[in-house]
CSV table of N, CA, C and O in Angstrom, one decimal:
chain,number,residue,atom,x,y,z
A,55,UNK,N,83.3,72.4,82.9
A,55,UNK,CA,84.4,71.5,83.3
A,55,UNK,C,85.0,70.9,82.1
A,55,UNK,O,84.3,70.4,81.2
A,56,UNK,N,86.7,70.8,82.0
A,56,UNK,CA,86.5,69.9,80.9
A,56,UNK,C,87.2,68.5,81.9
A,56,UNK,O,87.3,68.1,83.1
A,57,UNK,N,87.7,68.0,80.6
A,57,UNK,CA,87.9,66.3,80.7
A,57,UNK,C,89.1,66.1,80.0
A,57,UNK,O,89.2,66.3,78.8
A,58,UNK,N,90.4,65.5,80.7
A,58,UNK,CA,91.8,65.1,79.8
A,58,UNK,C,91.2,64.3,78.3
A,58,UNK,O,91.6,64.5,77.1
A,59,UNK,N,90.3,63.5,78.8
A,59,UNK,CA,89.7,62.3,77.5
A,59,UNK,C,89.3,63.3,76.7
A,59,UNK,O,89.4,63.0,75.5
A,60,UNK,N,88.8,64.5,77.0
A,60,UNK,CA,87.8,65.3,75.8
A,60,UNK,C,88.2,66.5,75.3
A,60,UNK,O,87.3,67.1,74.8
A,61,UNK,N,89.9,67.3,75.5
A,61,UNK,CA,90.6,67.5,75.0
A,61,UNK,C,90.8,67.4,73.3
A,61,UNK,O,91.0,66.3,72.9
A,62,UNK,N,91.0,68.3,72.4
A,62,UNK,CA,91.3,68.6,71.0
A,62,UNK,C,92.8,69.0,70.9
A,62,UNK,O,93.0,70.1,71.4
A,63,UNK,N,93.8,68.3,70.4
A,63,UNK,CA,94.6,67.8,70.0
A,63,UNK,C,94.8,68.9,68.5
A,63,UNK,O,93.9,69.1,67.7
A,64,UNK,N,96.4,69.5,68.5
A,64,UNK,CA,96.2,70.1,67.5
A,64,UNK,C,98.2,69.9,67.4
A,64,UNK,O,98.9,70.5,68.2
A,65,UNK,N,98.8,68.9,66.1
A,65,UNK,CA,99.7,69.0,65.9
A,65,UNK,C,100.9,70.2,66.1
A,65,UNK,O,100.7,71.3,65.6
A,66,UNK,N,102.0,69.9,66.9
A,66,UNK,CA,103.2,71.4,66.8
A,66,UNK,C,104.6,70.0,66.7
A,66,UNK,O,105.0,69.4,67.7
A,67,UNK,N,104.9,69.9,66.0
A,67,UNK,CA,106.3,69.6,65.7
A,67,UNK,C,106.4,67.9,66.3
A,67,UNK,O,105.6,67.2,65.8
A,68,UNK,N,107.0,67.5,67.1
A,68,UNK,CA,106.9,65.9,68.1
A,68,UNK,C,106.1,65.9,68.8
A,68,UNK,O,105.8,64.9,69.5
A,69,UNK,N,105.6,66.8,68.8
A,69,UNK,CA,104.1,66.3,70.2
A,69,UNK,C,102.7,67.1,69.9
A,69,UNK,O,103.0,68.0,69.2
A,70,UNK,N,101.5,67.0,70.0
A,70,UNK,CA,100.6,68.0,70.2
A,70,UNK,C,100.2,68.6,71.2
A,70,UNK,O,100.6,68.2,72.4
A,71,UNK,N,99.2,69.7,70.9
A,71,UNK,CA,98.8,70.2,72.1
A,71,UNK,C,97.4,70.9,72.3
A,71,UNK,O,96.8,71.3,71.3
A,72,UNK,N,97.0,71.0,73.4
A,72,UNK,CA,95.6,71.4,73.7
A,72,UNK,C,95.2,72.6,74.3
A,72,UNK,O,95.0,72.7,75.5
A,73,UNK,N,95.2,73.8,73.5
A,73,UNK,CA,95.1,74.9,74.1
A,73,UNK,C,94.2,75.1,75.3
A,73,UNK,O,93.1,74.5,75.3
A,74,UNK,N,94.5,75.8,76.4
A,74,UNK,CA,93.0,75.7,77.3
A,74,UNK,C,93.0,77.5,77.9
A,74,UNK,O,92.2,77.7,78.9
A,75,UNK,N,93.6,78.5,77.4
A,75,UNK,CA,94.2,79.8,78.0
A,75,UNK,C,95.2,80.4,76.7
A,75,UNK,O,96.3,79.9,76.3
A,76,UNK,N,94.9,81.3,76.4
A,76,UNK,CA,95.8,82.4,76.1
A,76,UNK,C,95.8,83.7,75.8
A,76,UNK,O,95.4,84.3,74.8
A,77,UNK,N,96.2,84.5,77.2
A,77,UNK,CA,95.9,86.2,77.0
A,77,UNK,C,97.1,86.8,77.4
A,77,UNK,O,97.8,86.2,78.3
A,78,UNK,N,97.4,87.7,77.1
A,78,UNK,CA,98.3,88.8,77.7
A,78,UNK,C,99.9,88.2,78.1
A,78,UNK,O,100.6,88.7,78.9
A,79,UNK,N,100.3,87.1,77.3
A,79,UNK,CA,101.7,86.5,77.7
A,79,UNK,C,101.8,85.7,78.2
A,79,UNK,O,102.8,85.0,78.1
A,80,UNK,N,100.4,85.1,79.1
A,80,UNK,CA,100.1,84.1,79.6
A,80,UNK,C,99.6,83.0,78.9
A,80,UNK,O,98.6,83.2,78.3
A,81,UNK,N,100.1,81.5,78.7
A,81,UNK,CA,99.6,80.3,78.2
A,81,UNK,C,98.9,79.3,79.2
A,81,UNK,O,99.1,79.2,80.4
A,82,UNK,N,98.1,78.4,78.5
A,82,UNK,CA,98.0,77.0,79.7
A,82,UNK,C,97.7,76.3,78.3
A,82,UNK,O,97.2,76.8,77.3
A,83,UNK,N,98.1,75.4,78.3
A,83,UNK,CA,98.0,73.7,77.4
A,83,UNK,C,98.3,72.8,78.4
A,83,UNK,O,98.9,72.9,79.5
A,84,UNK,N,97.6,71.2,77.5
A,84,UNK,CA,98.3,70.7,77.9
A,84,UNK,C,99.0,70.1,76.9
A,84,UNK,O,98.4,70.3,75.8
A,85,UNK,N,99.9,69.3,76.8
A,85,UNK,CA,100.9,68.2,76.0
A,85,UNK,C,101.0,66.9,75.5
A,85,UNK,O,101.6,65.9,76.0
A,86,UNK,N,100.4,66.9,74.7
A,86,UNK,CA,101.1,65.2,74.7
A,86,UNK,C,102.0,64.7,73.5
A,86,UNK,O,102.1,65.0,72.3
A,87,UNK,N,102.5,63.7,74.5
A,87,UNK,CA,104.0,63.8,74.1
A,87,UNK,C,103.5,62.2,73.3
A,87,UNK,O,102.5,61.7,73.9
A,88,UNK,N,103.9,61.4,72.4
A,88,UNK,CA,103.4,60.2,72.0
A,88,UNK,C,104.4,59.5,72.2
A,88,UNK,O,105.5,59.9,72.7
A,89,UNK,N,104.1,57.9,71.9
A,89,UNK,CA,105.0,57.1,73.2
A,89,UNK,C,106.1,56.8,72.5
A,89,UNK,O,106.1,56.6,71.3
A,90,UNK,N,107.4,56.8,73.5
A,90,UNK,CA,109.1,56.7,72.6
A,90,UNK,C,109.5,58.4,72.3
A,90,UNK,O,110.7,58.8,72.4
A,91,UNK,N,108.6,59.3,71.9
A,91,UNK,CA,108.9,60.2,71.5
A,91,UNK,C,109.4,61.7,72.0
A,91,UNK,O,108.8,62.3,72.9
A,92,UNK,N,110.4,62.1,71.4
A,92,UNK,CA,111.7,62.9,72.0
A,92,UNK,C,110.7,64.6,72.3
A,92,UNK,O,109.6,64.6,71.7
A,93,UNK,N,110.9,65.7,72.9
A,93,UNK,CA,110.7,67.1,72.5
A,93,UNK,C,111.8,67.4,73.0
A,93,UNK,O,112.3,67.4,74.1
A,94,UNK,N,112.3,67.7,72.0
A,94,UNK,CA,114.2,68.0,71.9
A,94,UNK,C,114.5,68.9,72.5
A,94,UNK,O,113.7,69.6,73.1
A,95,UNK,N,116.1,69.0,72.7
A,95,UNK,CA,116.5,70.3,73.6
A,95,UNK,C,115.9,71.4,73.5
A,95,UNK,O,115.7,71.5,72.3
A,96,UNK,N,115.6,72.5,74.0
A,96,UNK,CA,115.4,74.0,73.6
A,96,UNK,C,115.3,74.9,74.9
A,96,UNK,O,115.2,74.6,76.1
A,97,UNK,N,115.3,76.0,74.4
A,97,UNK,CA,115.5,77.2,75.9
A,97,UNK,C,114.5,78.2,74.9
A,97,UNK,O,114.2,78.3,73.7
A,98,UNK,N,114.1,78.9,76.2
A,98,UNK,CA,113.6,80.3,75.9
A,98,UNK,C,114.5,81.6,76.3
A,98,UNK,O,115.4,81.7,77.1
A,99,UNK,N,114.1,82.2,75.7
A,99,UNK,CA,114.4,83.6,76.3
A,99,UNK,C,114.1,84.4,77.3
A,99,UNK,O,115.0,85.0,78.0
A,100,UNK,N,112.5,84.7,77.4
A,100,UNK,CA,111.7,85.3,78.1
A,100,UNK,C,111.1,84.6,79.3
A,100,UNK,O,111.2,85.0,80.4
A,101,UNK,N,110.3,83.1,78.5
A,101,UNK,CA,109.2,82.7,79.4
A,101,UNK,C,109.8,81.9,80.1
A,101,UNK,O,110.9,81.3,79.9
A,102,UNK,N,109.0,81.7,81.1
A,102,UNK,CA,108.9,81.0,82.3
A,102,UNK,C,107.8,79.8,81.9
A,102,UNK,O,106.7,79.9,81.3
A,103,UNK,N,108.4,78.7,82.3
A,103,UNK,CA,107.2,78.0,82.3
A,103,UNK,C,106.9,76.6,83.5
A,103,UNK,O,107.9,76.2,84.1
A,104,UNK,N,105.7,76.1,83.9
A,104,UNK,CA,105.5,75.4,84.7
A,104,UNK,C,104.9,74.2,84.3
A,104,UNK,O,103.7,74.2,84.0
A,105,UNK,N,105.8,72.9,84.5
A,105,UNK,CA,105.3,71.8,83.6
A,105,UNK,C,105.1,70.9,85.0
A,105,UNK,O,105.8,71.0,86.0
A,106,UNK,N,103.4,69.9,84.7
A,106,UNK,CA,103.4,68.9,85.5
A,106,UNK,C,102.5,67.8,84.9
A,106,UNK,O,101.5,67.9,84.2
A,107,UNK,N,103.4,66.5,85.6
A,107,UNK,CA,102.9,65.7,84.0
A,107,UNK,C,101.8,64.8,84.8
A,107,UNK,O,101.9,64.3,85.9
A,108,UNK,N,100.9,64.8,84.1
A,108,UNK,CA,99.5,64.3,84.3
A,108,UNK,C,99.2,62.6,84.1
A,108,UNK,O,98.7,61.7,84.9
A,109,UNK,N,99.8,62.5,82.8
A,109,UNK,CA,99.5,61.0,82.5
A,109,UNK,C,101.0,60.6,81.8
A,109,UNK,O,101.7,61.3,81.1
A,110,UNK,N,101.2,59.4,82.2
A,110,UNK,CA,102.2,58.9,81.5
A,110,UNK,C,103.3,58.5,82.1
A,110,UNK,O,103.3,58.6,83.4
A,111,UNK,N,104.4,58.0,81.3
A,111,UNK,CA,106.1,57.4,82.0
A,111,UNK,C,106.8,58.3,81.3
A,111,UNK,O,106.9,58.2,80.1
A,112,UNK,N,107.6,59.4,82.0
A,112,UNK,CA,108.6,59.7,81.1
A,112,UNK,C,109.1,60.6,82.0
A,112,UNK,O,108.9,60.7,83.2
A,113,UNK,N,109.9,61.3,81.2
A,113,UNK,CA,111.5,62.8,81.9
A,113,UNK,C,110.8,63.9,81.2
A,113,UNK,O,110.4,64.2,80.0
A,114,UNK,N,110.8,64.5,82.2
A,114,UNK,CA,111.2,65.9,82.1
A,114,UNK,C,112.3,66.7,82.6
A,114,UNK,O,112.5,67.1,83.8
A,115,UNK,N,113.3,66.9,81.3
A,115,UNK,CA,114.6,67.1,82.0
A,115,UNK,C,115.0,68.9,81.9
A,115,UNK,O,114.5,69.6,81.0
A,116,UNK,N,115.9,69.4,82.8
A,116,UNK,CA,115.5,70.8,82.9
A,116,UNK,C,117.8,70.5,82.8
A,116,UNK,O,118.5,69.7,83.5
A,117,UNK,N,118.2,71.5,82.0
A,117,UNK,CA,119.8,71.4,82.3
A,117,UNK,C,120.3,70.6,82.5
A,117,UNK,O,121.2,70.7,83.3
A,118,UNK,N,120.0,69.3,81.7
A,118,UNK,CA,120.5,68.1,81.8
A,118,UNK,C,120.3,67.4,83.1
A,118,UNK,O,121.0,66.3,83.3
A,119,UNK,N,119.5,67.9,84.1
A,119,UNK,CA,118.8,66.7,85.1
A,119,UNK,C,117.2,66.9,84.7
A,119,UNK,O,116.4,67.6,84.1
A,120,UNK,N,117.2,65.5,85.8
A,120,UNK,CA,115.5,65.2,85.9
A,120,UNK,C,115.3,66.3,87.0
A,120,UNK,O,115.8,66.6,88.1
A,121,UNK,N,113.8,66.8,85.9
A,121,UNK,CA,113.3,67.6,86.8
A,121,UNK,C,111.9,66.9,87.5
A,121,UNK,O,111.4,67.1,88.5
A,122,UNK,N,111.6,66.2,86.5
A,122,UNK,CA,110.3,65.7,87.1
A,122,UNK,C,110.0,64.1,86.2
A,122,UNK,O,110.2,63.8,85.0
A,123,UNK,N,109.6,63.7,86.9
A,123,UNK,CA,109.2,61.4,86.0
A,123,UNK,C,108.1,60.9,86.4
A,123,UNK,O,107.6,60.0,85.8
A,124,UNK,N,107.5,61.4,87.7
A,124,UNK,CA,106.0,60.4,87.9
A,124,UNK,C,105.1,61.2,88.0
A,124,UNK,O,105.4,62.4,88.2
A,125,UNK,N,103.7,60.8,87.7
A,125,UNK,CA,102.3,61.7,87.6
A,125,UNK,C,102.4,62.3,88.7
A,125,UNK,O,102.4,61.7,89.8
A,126,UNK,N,102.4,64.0,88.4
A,126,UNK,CA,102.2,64.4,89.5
A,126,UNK,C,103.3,65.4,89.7
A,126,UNK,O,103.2,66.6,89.9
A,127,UNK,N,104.0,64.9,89.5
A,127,UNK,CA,105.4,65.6,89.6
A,127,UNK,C,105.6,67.2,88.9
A,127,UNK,O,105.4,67.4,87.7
A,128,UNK,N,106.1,68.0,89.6
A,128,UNK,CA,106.0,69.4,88.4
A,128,UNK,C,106.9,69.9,88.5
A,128,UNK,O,107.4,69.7,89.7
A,129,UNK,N,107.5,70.4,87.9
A,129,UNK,CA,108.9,71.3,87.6
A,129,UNK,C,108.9,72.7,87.1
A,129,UNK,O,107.9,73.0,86.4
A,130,UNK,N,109.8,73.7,87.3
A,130,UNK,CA,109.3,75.1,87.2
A,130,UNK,C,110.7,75.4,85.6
A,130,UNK,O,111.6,74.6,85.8
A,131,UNK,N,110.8,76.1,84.7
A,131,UNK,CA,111.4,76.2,83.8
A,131,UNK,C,111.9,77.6,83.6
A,131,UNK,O,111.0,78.2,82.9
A,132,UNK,N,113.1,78.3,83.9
A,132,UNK,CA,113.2,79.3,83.8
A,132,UNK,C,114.0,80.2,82.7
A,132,UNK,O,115.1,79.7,82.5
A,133,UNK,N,113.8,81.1,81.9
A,133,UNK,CA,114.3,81.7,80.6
A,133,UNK,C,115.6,81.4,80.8
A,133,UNK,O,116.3,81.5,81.8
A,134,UNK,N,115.9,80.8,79.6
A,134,UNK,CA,117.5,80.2,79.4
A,134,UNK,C,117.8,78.8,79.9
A,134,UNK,O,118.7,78.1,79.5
A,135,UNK,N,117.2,78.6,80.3
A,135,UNK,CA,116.9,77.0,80.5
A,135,UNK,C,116.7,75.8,79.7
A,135,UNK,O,115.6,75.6,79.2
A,136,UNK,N,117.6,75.0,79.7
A,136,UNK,CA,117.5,74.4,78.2
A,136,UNK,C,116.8,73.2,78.4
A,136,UNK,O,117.4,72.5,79.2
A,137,UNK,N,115.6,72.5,78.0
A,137,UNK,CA,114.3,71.5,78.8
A,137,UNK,C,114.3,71.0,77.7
A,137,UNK,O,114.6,71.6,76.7
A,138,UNK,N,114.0,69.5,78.0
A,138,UNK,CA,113.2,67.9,77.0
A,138,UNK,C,112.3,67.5,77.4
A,138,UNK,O,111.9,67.7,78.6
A,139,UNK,N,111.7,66.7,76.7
A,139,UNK,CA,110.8,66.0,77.4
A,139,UNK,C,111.3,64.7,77.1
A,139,UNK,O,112.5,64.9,76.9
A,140,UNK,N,111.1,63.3,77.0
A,140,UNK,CA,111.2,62.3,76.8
A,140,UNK,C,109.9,61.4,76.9
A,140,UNK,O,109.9,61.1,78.1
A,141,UNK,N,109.2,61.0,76.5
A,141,UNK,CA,108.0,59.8,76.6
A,141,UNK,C,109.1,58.4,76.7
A,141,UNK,O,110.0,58.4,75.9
A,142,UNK,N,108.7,57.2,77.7
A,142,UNK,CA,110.0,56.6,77.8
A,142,UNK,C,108.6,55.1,78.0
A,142,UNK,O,108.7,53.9,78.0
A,143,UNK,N,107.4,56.0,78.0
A,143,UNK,CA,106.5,54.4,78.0
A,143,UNK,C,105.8,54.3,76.7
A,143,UNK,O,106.1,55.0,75.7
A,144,UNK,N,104.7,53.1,76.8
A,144,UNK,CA,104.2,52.8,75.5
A,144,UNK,C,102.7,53.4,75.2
A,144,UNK,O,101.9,52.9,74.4
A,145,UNK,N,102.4,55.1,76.3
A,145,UNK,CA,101.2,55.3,76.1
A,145,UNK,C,101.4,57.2,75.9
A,145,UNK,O,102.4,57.8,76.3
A,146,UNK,N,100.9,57.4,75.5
A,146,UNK,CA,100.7,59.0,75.1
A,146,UNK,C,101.4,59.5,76.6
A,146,UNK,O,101.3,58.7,77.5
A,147,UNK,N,101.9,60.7,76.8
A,147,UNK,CA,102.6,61.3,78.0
A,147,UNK,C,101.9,62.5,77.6
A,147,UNK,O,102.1,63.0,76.5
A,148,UNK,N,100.7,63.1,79.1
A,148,UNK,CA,100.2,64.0,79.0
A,148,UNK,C,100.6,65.0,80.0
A,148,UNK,O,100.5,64.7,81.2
A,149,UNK,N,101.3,66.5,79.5
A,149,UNK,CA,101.6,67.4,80.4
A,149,UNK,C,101.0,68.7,80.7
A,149,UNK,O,100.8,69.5,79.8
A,150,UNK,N,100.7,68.9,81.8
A,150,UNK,CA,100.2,70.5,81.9
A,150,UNK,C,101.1,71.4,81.9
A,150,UNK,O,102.1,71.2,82.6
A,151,UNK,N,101.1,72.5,81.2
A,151,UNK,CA,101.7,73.1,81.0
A,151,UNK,C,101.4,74.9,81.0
A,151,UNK,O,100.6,75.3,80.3
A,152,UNK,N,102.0,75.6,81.8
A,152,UNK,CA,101.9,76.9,82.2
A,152,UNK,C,103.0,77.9,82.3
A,152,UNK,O,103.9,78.2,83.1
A,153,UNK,N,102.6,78.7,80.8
A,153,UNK,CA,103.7,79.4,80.0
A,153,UNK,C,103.5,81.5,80.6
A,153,UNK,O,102.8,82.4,80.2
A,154,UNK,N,104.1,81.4,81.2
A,154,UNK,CA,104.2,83.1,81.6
A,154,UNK,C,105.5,83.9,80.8
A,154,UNK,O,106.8,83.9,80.9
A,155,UNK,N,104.7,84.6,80.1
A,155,UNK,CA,105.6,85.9,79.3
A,155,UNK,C,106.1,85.1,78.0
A,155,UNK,O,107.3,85.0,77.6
A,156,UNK,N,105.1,84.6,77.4
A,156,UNK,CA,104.9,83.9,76.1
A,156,UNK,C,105.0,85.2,75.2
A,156,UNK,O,104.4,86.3,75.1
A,157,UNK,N,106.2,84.6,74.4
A,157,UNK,CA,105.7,85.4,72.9
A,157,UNK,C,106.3,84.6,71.9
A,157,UNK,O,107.2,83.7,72.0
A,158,UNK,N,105.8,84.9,71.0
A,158,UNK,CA,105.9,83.9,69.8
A,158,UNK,C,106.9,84.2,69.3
A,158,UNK,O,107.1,85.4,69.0
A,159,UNK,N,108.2,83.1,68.8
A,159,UNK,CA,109.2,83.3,68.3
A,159,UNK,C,110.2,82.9,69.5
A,159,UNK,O,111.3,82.3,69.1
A,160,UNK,N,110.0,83.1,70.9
A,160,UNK,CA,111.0,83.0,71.8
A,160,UNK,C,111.4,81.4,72.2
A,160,UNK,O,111.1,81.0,73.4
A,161,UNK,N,111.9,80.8,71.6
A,161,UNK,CA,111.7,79.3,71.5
A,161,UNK,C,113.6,78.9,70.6
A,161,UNK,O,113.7,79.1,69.4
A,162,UNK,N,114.3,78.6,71.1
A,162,UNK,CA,115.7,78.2,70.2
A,162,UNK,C,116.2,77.3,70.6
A,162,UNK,O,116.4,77.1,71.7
A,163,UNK,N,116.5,76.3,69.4
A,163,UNK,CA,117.0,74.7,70.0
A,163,UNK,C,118.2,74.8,70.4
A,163,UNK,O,119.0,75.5,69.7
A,164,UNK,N,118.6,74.0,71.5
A,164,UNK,CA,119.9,73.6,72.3
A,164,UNK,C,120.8,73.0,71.3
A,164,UNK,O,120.6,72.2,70.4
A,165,UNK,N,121.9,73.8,71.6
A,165,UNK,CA,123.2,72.8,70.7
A,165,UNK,C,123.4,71.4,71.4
A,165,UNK,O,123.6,71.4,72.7
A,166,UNK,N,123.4,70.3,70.9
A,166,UNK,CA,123.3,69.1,71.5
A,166,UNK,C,125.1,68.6,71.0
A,166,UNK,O,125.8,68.7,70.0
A,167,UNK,N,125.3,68.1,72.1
A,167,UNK,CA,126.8,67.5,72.2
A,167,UNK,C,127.2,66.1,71.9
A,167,UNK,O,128.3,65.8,72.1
């Protein structure tokens, strides 16, 4: 069994993350997002992914709406989709996160307006 508290943390850009799965295209992590701090626009190409946020205050915004703000809450993310996250409280924002038809490289930041 594991434990959110006993989770390993491994730096990617504004947030870290906690590998817990990766075979065949398929991902699972989870996220944390630290507190105030942005995960900027971006879209995929390919993957699909399925975010639900565990701990914390914040947006997850999917095309410029809220897709998902209180624990619990999950949202589905589909290729071409352009998603943020936002941490909007004063404590680490923890997300699960469930990546189908992952490949590396498929990741492009949103032109921001």
């Amino acid at each position: 069994m594991r434990n959110l508290d006993k989770l390993s943390f491994e730096p990617a850009g504004s947030y870290a993350r906690a590998p817990l799965y990766d075979e065949g295209g398929n991902r699972v992590q989870v996220v944390k997002v630290p507190p105030k701090a942005t995960v900027r626009p971006h879209y995929h190409e390919q993957r699909t992914e399925v975010f639900i946020i565990l701990r914390g205050q914040g947006r997850i915004m999917i095309n410029d709406q809220i897709a998902a703000r209180n624990v619990h809450d999950f949202a589905i993310c589909r290729p071409q989709d352009v998603h943020a996250v936002v941490n909007e409280g004063d404590d680490d924002m923890l997300i699960g996160v469930s990546a189908f038809g992952y490949q590396q490289g498929d990741s492009t930041a949103a032109k921001e307006e």
